[in-house]
PDB file of C-alpha atoms and ligand atoms in Angstrom:
ATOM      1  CA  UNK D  15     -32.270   2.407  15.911  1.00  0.00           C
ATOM      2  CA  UNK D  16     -35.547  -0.041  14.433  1.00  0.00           C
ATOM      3  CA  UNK D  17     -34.490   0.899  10.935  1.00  0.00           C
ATOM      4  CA  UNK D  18     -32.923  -2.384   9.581  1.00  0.00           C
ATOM      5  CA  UNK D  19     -30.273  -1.430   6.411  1.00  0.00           C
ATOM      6  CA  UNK D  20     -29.059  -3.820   3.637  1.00  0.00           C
ATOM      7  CA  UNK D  21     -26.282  -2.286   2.545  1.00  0.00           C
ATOM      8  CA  UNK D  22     -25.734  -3.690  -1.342  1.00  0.00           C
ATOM      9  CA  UNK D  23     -21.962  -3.940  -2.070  1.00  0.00           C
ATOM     10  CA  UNK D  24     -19.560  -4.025  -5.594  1.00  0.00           C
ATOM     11  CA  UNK D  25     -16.591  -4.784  -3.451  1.00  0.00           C
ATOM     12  CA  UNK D  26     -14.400  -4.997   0.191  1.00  0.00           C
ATOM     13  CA  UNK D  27     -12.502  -1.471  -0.828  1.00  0.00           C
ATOM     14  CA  UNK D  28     -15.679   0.151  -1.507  1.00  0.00           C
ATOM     15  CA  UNK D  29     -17.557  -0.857   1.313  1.00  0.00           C
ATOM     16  CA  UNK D  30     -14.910   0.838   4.283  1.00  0.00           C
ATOM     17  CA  UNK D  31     -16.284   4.096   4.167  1.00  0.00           C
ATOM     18  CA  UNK D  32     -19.386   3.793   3.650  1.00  0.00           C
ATOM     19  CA  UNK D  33     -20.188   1.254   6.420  1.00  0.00           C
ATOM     20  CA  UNK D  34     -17.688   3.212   8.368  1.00  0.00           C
ATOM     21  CA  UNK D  35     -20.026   6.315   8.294  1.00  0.00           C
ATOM     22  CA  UNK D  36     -23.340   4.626   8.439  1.00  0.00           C
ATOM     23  CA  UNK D  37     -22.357   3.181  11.583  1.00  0.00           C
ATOM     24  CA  UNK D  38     -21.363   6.465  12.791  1.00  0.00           C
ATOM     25  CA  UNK D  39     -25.154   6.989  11.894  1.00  0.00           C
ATOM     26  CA  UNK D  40     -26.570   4.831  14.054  1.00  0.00           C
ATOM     27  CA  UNK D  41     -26.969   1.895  11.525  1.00  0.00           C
ATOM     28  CA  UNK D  42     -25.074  -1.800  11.996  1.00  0.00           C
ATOM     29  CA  UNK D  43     -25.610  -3.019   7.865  1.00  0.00           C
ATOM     30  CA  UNK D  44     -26.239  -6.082   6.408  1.00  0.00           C
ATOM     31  CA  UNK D  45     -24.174  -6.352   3.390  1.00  0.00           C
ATOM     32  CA  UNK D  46     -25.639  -8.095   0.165  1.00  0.00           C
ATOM     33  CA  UNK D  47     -23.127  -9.318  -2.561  1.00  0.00           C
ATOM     34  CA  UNK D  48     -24.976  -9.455  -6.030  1.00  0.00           C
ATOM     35  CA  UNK D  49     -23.076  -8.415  -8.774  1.00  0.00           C
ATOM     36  CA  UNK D  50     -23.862 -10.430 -12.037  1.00  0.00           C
ATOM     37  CA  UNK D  51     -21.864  -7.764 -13.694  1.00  0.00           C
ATOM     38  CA  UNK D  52     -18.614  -8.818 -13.190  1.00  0.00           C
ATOM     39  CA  UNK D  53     -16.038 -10.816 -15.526  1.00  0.00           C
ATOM     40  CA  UNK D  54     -15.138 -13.394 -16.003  1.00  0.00           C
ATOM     41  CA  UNK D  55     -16.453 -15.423 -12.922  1.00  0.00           C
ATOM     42  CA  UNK D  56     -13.197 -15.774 -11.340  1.00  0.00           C
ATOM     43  CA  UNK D  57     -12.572 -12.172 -10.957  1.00  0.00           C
ATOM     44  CA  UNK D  58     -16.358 -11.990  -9.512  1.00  0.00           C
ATOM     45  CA  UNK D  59     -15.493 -15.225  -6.920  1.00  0.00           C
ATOM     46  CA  UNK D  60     -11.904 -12.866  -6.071  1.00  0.00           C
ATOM     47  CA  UNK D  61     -13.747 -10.114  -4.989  1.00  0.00           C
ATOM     48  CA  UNK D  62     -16.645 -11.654  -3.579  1.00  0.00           C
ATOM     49  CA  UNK D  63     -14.119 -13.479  -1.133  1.00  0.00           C
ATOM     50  CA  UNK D  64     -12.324 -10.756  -0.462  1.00  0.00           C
ATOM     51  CA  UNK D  65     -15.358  -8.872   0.976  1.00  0.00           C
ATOM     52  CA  UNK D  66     -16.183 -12.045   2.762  1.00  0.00           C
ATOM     53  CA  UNK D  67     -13.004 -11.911   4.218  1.00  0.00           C
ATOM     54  CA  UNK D  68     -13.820  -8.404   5.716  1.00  0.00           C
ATOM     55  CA  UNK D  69     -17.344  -8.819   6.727  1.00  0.00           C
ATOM     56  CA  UNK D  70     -16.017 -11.791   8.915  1.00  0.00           C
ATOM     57  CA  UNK D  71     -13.723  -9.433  10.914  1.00  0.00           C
ATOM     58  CA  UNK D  72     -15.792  -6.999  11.046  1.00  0.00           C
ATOM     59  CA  UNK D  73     -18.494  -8.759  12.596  1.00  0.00           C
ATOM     60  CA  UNK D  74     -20.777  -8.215   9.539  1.00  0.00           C
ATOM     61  CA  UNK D  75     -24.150 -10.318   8.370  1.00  0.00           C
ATOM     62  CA  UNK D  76     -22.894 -10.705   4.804  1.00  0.00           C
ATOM     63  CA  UNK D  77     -25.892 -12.272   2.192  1.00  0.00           C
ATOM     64  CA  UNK D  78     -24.801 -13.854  -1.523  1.00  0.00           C
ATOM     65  CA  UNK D  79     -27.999 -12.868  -2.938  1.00  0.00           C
ATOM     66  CA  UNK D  80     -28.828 -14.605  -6.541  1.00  0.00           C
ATOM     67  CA  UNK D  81     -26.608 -13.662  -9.738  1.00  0.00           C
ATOM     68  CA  UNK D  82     -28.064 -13.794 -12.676  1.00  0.00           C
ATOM     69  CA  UNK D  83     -26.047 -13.413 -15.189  1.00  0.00           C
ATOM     70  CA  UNK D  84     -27.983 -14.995 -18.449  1.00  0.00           C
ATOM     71  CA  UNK D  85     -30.119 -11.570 -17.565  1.00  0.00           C
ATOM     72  CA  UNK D  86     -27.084  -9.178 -17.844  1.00  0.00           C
ATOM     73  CA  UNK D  87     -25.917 -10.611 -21.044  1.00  0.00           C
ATOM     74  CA  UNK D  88     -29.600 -10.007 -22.419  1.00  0.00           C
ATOM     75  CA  UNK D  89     -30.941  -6.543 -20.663  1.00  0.00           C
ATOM     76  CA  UNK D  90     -27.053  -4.856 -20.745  1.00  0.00           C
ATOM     77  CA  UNK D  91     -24.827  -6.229 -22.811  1.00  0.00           C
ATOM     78  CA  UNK D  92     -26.413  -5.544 -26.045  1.00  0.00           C
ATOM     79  CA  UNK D  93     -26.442  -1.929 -25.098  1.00  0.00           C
ATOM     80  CA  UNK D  94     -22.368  -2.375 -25.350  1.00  0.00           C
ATOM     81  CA  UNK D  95     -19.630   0.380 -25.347  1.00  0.00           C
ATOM     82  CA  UNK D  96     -21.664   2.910 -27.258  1.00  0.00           C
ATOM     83  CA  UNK D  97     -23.732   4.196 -24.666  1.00  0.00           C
ATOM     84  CA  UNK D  98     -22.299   4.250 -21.167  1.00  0.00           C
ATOM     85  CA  UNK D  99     -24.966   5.723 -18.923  1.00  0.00           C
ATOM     86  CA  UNK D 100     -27.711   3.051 -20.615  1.00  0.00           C
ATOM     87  CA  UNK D 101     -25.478   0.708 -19.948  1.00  0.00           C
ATOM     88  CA  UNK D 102     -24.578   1.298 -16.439  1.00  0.00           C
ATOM     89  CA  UNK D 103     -28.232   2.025 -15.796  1.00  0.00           C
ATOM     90  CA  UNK D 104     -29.803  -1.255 -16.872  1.00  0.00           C
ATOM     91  CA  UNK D 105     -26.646  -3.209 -14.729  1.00  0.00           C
ATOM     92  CA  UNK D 106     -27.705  -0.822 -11.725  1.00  0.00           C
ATOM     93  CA  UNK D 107     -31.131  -1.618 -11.951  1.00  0.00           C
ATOM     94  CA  UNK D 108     -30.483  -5.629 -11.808  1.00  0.00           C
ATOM     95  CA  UNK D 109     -28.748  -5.983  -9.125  1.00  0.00           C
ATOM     96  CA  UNK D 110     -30.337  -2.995  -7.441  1.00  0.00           C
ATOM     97  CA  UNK D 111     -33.708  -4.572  -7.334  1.00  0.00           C
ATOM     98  CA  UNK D 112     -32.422  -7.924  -6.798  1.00  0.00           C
ATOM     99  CA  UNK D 113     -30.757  -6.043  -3.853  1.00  0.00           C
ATOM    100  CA  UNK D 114     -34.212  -5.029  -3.078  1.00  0.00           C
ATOM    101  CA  UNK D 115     -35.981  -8.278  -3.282  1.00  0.00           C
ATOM    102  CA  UNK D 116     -33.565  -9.874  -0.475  1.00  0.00           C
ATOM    103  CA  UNK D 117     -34.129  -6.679   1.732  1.00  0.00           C
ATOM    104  CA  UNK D 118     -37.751  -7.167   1.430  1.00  0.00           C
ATOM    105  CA  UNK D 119     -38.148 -10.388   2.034  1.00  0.00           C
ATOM    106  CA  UNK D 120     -35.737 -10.481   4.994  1.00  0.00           C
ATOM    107  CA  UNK D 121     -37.698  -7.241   6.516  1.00  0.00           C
ATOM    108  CA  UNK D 122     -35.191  -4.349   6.223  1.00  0.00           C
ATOM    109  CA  UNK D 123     -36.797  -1.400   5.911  1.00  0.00           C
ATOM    110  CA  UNK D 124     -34.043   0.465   4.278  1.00  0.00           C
ATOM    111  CA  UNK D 125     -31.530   0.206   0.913  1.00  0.00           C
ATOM    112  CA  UNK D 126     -28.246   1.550   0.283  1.00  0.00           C
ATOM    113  CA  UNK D 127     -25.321   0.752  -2.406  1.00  0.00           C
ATOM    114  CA  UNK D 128     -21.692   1.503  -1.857  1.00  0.00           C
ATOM    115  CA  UNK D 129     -21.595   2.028  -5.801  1.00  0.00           C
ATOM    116  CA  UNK D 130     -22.313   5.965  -4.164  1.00  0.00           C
ATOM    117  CA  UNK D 131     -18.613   5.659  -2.586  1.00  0.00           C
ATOM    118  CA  UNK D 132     -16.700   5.459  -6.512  1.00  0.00           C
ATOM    119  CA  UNK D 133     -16.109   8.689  -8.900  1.00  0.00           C
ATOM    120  CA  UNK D 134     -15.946   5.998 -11.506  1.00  0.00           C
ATOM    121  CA  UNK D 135     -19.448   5.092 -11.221  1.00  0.00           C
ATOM    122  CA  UNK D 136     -22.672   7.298 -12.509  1.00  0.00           C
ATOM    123  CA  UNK D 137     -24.011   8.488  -9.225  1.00  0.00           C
ATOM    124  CA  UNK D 138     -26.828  10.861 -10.341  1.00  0.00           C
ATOM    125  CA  UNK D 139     -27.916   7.977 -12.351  1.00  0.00           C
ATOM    126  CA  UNK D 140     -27.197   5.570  -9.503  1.00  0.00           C
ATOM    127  CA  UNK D 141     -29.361   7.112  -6.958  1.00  0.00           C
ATOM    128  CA  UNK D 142     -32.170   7.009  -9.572  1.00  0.00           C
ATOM    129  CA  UNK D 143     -32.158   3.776  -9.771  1.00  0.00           C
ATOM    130  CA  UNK D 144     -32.292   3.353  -6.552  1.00  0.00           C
ATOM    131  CA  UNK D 145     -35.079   5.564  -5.899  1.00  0.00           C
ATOM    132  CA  UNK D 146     -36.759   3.790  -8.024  1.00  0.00           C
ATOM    133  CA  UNK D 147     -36.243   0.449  -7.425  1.00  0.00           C
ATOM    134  CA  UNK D 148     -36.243   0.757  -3.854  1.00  0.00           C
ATOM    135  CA  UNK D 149     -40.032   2.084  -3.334  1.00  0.00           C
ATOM    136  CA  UNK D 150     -42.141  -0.118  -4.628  1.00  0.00           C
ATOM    137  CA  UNK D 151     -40.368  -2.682  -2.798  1.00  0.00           C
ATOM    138  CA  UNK D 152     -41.738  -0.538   0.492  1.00  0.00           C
ATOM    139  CA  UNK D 153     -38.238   0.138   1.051  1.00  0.00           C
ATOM    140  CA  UNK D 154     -36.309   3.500   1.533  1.00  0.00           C
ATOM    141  CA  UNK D 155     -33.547   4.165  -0.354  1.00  0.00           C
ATOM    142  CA  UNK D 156     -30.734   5.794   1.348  1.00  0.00           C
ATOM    143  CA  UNK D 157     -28.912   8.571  -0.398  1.00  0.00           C
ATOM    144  CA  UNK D 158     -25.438   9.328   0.678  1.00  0.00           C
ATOM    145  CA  UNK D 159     -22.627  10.938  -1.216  1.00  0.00           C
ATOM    146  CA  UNK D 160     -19.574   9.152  -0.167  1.00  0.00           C
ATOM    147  CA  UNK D 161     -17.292  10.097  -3.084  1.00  0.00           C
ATOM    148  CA  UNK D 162     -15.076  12.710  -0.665  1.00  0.00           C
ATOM    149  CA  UNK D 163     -13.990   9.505   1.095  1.00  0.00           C
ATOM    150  CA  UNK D 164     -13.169   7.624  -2.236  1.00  0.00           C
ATOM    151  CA  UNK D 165      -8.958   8.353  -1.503  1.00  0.00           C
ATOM    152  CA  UNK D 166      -9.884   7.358   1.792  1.00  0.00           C
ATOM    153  CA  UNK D 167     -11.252   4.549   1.425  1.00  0.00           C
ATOM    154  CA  UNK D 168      -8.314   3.762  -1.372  1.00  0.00           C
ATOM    155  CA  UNK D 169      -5.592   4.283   1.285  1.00  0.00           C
ATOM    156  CA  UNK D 170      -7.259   2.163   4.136  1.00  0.00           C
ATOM    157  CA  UNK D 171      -7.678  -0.526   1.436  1.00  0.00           C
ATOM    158  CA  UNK D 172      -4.273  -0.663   0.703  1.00  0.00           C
ATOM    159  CA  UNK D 173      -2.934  -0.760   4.702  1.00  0.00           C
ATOM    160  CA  UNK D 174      -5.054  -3.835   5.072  1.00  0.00           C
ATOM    161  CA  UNK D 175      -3.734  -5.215   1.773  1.00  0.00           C
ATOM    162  CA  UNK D 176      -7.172  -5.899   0.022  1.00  0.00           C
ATOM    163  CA  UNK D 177      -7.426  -7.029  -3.354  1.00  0.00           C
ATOM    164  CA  UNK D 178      -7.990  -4.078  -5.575  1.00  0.00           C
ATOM    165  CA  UNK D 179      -9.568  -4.248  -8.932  1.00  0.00           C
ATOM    166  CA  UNK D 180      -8.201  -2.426 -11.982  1.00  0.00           C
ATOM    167  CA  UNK D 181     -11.884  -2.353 -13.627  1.00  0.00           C
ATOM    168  CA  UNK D 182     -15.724  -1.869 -12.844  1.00  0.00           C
ATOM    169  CA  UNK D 183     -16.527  -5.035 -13.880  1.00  0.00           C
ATOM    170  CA  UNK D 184     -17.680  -5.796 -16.926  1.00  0.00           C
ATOM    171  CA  UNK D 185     -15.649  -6.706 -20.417  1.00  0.00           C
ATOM    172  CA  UNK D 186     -16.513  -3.175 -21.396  1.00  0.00           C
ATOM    173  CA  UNK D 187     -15.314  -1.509 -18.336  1.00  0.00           C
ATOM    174  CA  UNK D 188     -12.310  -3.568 -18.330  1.00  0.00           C
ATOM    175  CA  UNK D 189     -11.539  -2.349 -21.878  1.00  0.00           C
ATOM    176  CA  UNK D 190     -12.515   1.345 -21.274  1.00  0.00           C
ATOM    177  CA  UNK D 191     -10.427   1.296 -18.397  1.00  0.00           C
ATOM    178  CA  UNK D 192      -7.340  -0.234 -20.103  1.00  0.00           C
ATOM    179  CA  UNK D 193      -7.698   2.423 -22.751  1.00  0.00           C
ATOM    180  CA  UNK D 194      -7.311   4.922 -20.046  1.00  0.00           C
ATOM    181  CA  UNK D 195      -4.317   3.105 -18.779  1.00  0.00           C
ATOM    182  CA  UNK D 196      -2.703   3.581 -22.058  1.00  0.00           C
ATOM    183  CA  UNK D 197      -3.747   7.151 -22.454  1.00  0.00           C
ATOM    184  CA  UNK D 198      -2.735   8.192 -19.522  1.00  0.00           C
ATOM    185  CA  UNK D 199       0.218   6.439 -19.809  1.00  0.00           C
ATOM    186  CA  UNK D 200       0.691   8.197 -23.274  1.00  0.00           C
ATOM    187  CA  UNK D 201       0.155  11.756 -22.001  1.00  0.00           C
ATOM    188  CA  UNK D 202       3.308  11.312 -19.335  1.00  0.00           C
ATOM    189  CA  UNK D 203       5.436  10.041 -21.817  1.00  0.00           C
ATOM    190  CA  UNK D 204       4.513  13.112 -24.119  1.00  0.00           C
ATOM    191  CA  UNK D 205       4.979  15.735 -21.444  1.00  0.00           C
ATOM    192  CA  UNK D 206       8.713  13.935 -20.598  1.00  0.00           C
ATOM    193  CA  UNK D 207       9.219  14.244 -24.155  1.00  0.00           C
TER     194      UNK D 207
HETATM  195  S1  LIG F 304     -19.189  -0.200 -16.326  1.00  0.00           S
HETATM  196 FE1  LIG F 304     -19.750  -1.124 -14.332  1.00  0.00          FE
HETATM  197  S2  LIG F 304     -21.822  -0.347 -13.878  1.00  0.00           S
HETATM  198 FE2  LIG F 304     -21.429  -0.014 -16.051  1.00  0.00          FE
HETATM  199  S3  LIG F 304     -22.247  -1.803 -17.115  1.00  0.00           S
HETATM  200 FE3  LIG F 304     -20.089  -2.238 -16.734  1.00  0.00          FE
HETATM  201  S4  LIG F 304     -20.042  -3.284 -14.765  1.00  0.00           S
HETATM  202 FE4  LIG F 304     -22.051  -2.331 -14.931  1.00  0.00          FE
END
């Protein structure tokens, strides 16, 4: 196949399945690791290792692209908790088209996220962003649905021991999803009640 893919990635667990079925495709991925969404930088240096860590054995080209994270604390974070899918949109569309940028200039002819693997994430407003970052970088943006694979993807993660986060990424996320925690932790000690 000519078409070359970067593959943009949030993490090692959500990248199995989703390079697992493009290279049932046909495609062999680049990854690209740009995520100036996630806090606080250590977390972001865990992860990024950890995918590094996986891209080595699996033989993948694996790019660090540029991080900018003085630009997510102006274009997203002042959007805060209050509105989720403006939120996640505007940190989408950073590292999307930085995503873009290195695809471009490296001559790939094709963009993908494994954001598109998570039922935590907004994919309807995920592949928008995409579509429309993607384009005028004379890139096309591939569309997959990889969410069936999500408990896959969650079990294989765990057999090879990978470093699983508990959050998306952000301080919001990591709030929202500790309020879940509780909740949910709430609701089974009601019901034993
Ligand atoms: S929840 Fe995730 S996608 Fe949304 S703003 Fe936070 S880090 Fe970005």
């Amino acid at each position: 196949m000519s078409d070359r893919l970067l593959l943009h990635a949030c993490c090692a667990p959500c990248s199995l399945e989703p390079v697992r079925h493009l290279r049932e495709e046909g495609y062999e991925p680049a990854i690209c690791w740009t995520n100036a969404n996630i806090q606080p930088a250590a977390e972001r240096e865990r992860r990024f290792e950890e995918l590094e860590r996986w891209c080595a054995a699996e033989g993948l080209e694996l790019i660090r692209a540029h991080e900018d994270t003085a630009a997510w604390e102006r274009g997203v974070a002042p959007i805060g908790a209050h509105d989720r899918e403006r939120r996640c949109r505007a940190c989408y569309g950073l590292r999307l088209v930085e995503a873009c940028r290195v695809a471009a200039d490296r001559g790939f002819t094709h963009v993908a996220t494994t954001l598109a693997v998570s039922p935590y994430q907004l994919f309807d407003t995920c592949n928008e962003v995409l579509e429309r970052v993607a384009r005028p970088h004379g890139l096309v943006p591939l569309i997959r649905d990889w969410r069936p694979w999500y408990a896959e993807a969650t079990l294989r993660s765990r057999e090879l021991g990978m470093y699983r986060q508990q959050y998306c990424g952000c301080r919001f996320s990591a709030a929202e999803a500790a309020l879940d925690r509780a909740r949910l932790r709430a609701e089974r000690h009601g019901s034993q009640g």
